[in-house]
GROMACS .gro file of C-alpha atoms in nm:
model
  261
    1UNK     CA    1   0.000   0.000   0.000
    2UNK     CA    2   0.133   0.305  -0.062
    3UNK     CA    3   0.129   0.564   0.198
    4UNK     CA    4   0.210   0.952   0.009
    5UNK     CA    5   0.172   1.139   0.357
    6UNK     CA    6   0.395   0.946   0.580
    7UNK     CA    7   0.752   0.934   0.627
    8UNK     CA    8   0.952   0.703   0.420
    9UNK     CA    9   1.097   0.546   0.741
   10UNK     CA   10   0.707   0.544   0.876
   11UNK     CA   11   0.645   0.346   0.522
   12UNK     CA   12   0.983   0.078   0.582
   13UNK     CA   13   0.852   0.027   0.931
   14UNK     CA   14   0.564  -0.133   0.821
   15UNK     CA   15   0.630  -0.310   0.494
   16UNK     CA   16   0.550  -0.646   0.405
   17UNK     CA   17   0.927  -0.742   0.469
   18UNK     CA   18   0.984  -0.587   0.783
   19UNK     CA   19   0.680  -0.763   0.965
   20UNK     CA   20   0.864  -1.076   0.820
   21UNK     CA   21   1.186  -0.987   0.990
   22UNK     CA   22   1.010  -0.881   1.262
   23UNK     CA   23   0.864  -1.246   1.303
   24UNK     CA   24   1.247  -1.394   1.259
   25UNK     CA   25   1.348  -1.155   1.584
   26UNK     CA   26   1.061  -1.257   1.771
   27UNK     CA   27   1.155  -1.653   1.719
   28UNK     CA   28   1.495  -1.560   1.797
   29UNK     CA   29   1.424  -1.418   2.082
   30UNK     CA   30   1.212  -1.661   2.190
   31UNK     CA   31   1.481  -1.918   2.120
   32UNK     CA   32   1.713  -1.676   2.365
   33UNK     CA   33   1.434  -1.631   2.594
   34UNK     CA   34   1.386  -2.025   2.633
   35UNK     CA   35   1.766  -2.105   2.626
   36UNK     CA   36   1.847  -1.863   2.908
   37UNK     CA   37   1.588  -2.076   3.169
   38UNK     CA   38   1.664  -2.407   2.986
   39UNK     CA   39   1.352  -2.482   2.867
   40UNK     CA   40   1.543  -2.565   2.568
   41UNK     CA   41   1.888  -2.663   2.584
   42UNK     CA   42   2.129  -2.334   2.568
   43UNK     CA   43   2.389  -2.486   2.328
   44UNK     CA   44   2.046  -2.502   2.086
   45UNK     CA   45   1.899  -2.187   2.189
   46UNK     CA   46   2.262  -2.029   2.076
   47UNK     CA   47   2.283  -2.224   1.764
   48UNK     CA   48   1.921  -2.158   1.677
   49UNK     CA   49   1.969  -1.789   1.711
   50UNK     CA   50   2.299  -1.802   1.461
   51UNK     CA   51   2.103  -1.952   1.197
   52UNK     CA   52   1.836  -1.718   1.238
   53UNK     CA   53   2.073  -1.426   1.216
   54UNK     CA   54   2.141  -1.538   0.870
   55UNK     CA   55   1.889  -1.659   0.724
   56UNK     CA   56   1.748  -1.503   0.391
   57UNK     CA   57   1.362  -1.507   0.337
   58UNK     CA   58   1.211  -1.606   0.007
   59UNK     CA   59   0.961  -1.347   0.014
   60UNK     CA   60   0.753  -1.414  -0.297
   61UNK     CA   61   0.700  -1.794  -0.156
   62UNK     CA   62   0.626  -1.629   0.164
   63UNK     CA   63   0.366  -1.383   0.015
   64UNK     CA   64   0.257  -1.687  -0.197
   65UNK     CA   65   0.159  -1.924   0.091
   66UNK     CA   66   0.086  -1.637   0.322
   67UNK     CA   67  -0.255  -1.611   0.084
   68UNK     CA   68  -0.332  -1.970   0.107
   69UNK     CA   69  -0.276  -2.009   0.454
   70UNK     CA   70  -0.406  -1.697   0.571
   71UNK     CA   71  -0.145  -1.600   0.776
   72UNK     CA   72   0.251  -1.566   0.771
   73UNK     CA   73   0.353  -1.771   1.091
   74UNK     CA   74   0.356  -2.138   0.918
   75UNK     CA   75   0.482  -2.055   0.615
   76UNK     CA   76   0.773  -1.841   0.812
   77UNK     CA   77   0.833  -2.128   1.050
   78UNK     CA   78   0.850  -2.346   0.752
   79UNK     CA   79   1.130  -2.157   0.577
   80UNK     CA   80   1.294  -2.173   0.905
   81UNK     CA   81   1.280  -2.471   0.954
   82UNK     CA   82   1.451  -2.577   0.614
   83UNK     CA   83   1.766  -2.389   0.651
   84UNK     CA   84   1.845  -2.497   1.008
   85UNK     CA   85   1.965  -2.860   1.110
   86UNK     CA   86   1.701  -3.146   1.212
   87UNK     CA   87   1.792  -3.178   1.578
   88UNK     CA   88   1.762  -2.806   1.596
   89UNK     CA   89   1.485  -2.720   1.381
   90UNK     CA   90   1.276  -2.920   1.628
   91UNK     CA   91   1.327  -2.623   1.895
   92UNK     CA   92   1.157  -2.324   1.690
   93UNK     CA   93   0.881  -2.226   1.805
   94UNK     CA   94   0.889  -2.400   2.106
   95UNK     CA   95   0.583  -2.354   2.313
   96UNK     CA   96   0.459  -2.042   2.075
   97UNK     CA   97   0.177  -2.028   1.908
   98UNK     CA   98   0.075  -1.830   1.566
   99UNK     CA   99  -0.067  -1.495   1.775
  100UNK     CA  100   0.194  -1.481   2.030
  101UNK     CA  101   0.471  -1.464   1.746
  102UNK     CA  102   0.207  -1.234   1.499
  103UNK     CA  103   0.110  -0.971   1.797
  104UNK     CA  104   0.483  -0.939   1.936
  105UNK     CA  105   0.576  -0.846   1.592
  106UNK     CA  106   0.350  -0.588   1.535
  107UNK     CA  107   0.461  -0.483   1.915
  108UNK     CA  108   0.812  -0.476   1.726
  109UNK     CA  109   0.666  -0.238   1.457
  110UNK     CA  110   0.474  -0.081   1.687
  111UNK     CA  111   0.802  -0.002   1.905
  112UNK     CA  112   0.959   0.147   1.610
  113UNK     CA  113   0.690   0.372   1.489
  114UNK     CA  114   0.698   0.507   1.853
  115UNK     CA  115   1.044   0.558   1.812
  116UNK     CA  116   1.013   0.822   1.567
  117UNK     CA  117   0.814   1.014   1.787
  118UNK     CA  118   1.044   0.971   2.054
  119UNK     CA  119   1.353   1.111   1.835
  120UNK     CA  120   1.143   1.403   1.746
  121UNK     CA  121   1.069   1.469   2.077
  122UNK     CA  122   1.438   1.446   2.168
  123UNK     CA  123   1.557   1.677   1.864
  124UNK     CA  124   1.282   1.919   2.049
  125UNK     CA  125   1.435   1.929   2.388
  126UNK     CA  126   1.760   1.947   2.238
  127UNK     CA  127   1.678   2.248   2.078
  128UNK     CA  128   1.439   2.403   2.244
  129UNK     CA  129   1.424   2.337   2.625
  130UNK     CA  130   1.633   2.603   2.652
  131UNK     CA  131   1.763   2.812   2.988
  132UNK     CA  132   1.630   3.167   3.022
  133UNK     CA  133   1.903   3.389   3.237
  134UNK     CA  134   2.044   3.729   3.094
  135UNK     CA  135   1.955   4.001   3.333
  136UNK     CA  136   1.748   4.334   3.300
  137UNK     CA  137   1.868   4.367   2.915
  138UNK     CA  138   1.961   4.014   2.848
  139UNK     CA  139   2.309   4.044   2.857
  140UNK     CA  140   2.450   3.916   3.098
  141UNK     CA  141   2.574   4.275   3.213
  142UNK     CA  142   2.509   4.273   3.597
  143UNK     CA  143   2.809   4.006   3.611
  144UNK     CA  144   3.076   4.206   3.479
  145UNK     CA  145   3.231   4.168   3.133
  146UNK     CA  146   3.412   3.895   3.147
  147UNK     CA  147   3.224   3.504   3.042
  148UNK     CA  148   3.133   3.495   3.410
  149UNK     CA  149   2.796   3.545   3.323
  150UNK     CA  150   2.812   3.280   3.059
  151UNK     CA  151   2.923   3.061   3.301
  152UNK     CA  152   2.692   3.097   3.566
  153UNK     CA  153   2.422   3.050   3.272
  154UNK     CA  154   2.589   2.698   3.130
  155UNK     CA  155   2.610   2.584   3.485
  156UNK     CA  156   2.244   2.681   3.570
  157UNK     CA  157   2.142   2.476   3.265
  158UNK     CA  158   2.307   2.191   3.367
  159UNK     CA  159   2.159   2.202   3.741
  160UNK     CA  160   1.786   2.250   3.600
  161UNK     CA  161   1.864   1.990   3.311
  162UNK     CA  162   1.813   2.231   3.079
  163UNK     CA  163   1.972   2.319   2.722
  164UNK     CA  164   2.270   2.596   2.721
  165UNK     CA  165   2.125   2.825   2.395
  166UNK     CA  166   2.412   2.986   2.209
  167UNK     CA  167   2.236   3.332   2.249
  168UNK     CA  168   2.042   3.472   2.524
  169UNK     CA  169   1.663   3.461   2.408
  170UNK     CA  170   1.483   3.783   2.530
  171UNK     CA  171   1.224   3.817   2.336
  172UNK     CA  172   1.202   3.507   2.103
  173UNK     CA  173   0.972   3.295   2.129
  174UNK     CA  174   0.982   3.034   1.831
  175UNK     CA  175   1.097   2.748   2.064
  176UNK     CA  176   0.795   2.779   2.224
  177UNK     CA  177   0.570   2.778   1.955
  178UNK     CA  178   0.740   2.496   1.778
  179UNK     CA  179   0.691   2.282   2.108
  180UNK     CA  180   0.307   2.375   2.136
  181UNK     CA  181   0.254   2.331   1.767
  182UNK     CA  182   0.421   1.988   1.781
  183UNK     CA  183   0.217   1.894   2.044
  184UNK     CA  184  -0.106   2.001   1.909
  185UNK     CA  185  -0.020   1.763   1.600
  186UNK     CA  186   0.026   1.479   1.867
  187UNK     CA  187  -0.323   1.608   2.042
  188UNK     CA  188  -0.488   1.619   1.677
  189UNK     CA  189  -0.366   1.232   1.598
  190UNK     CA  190  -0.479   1.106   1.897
  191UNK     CA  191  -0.782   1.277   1.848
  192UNK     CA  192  -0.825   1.130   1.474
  193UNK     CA  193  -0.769   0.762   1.608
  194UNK     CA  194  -0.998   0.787   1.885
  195UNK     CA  195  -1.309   0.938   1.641
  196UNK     CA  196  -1.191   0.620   1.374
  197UNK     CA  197  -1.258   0.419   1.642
  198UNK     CA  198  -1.573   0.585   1.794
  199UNK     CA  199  -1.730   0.552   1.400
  200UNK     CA  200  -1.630   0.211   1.339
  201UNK     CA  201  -1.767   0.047   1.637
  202UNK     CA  202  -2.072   0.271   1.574
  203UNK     CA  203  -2.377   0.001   1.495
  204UNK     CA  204  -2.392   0.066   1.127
  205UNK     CA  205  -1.969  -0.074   1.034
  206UNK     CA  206  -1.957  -0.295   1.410
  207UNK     CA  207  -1.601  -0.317   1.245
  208UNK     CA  208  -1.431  -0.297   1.620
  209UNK     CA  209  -1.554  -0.316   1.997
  210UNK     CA  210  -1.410  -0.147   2.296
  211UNK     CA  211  -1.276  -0.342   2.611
  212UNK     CA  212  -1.537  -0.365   2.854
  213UNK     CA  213  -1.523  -0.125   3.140
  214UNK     CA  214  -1.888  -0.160   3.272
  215UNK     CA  215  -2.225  -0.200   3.121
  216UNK     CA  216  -2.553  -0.028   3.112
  217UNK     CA  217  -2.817  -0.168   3.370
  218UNK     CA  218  -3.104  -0.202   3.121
  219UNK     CA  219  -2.859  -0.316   2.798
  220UNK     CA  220  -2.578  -0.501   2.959
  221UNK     CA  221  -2.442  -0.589   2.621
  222UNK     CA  222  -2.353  -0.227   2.545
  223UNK     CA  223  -1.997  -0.111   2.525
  224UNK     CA  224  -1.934   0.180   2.497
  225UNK     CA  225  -1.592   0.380   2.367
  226UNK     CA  226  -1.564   0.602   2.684
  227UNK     CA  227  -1.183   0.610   2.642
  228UNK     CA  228  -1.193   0.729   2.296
  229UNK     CA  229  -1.486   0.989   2.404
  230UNK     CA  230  -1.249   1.097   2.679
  231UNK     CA  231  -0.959   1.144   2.419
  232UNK     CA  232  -1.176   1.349   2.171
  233UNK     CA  233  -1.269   1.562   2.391
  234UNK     CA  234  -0.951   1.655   2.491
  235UNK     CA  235  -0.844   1.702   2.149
  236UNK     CA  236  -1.113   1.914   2.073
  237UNK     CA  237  -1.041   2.142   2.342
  238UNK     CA  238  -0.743   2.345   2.150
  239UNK     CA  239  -1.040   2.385   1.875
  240UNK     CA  240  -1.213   2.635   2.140
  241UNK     CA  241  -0.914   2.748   2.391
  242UNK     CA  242  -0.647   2.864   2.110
  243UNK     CA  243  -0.754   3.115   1.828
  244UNK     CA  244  -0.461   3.024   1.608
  245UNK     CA  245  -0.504   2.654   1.514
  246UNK     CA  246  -0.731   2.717   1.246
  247UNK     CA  247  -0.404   2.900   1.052
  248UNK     CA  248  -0.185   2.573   1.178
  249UNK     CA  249  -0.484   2.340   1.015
  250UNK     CA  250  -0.454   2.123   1.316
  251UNK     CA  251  -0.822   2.113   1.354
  252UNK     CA  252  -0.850   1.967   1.011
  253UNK     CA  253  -0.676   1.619   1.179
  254UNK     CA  254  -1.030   1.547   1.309
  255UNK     CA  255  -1.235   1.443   1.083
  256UNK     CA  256  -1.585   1.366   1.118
  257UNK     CA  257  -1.723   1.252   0.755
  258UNK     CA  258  -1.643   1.183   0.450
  259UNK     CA  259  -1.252   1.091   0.435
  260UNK     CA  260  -1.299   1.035   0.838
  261UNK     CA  261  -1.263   0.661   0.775
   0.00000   0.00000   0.00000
């Protein structure tokens, strides 16, 4: 499927082929896992995870049988299974079953999506979280002319954790922006996933259900999405409390009909 908004590492992350891989780490791991409280041996747990370091997918078989079988696991564990020796080959999969190895994974995909929002969050504090200290004009006068008061400001950065800036910042305020505006996209996406899921698990698609968390006294059966209620609300709320997100277009994450879904 291709994916024009996203990120091109947002697109590798979740390729056909990386899920495979994915499902290689997670039986290697489980090998490792398995080896390290010998519920396999650990000389076959260590060999098992050397073969599986190298092996090299045949993806168009694997796509192939994928569509017969109706899910990758077998026909991965299959492939496996050829290219390592009999009285190892025996060990994969030991005590797994299709949707342990399937969900972690997507856990393992999931992990690395989140991990470009984590590096984007660092790049922001890196840049951004920065100490304010200049004096009455910003700079840095009242300590004399010498770096003392660039000192005093590196070492107050370090003892609030902060970010040293290479100027003083008196009356700029971009950092601050960027950090609001970045999380208002966050605020917006959460938003957009929770109203998905609040449509789809509306009567009409009954595409997805929400974990129970207590039922109405006349229609026990009823389930309703309070966490994804609770979620667009809060997302809605920069909508009414801040005047410039219409010119950011956040509020156009949300959306109700049409290309909601």
């Amino acid at each position: 499927m291709r994916m024009p908004c996203s990120q091109k590492e947002v697109r590798d992350t979740f390729t056909d082929e990386t899920y495979a891989n994915f499902l290689v780490q997670t039986e290697a791991a489980l090998a490792r896992a398995e080896s390290k409280v010998e519920a396999i041996p650990p000389e076959v747990g260590d060999a098992i995870i050397v073969v599986l370091g190298k092996v090299e997918l045949d993806f168009d078989r694997l796509s192939r049988e994928t569509q017969i079988v109706g899910y990758p696991v077998l026909p991965l564990v299959m492939q496996l299974v050829e290219n390592t020796r009999e009285e190892l080959s025996k060990y994969i999969h030991w005590g797994a079953s299709t949707q342990d190895i399937k969900t972690d994974a997507s856990m393992l995909q999931t992990e690395r999506g989140l991990q470009l929002v984590k590096e984007r969050i660092c790049e922001i504090e890196q840049r951004y979280l920065l100490v304010r200290f200049g004096g009455a004009a910003d700079t840095l006068a009242s300590l004399g002319r010498d770096r003392t008061g660039i000192r005093v400001r590196a070492q107050l950065a370090k003892e609030l954790g902060l970010e040293d800036p290479m100027i003083t910042w008196h009356v700029a305020r971009d950092n601050i922006a960027e950090i609001l505006n970045f999380l208002a996209v966050v605020d917006g996406t959460l938003g957009k996933i929770a109203l998905d899921i609040i449509l789809v698990s509306s009567n009409e698609p009954d595409e997805v259900a929400a974990p129970f968390g207590g039922a109405s006294l006349p229609m026990p059966q009823k389930r309703d999405p309070i966490s994804s209620e609770i979620i667009l609300a809060t997302a809605s709320c920069p909508e009414i409390a801040h005047s410039w997100d219409w010119m950011l277009w956040l509020s156009t994450l949300i959306v109700r009909l049409g290309r909601g879904i």
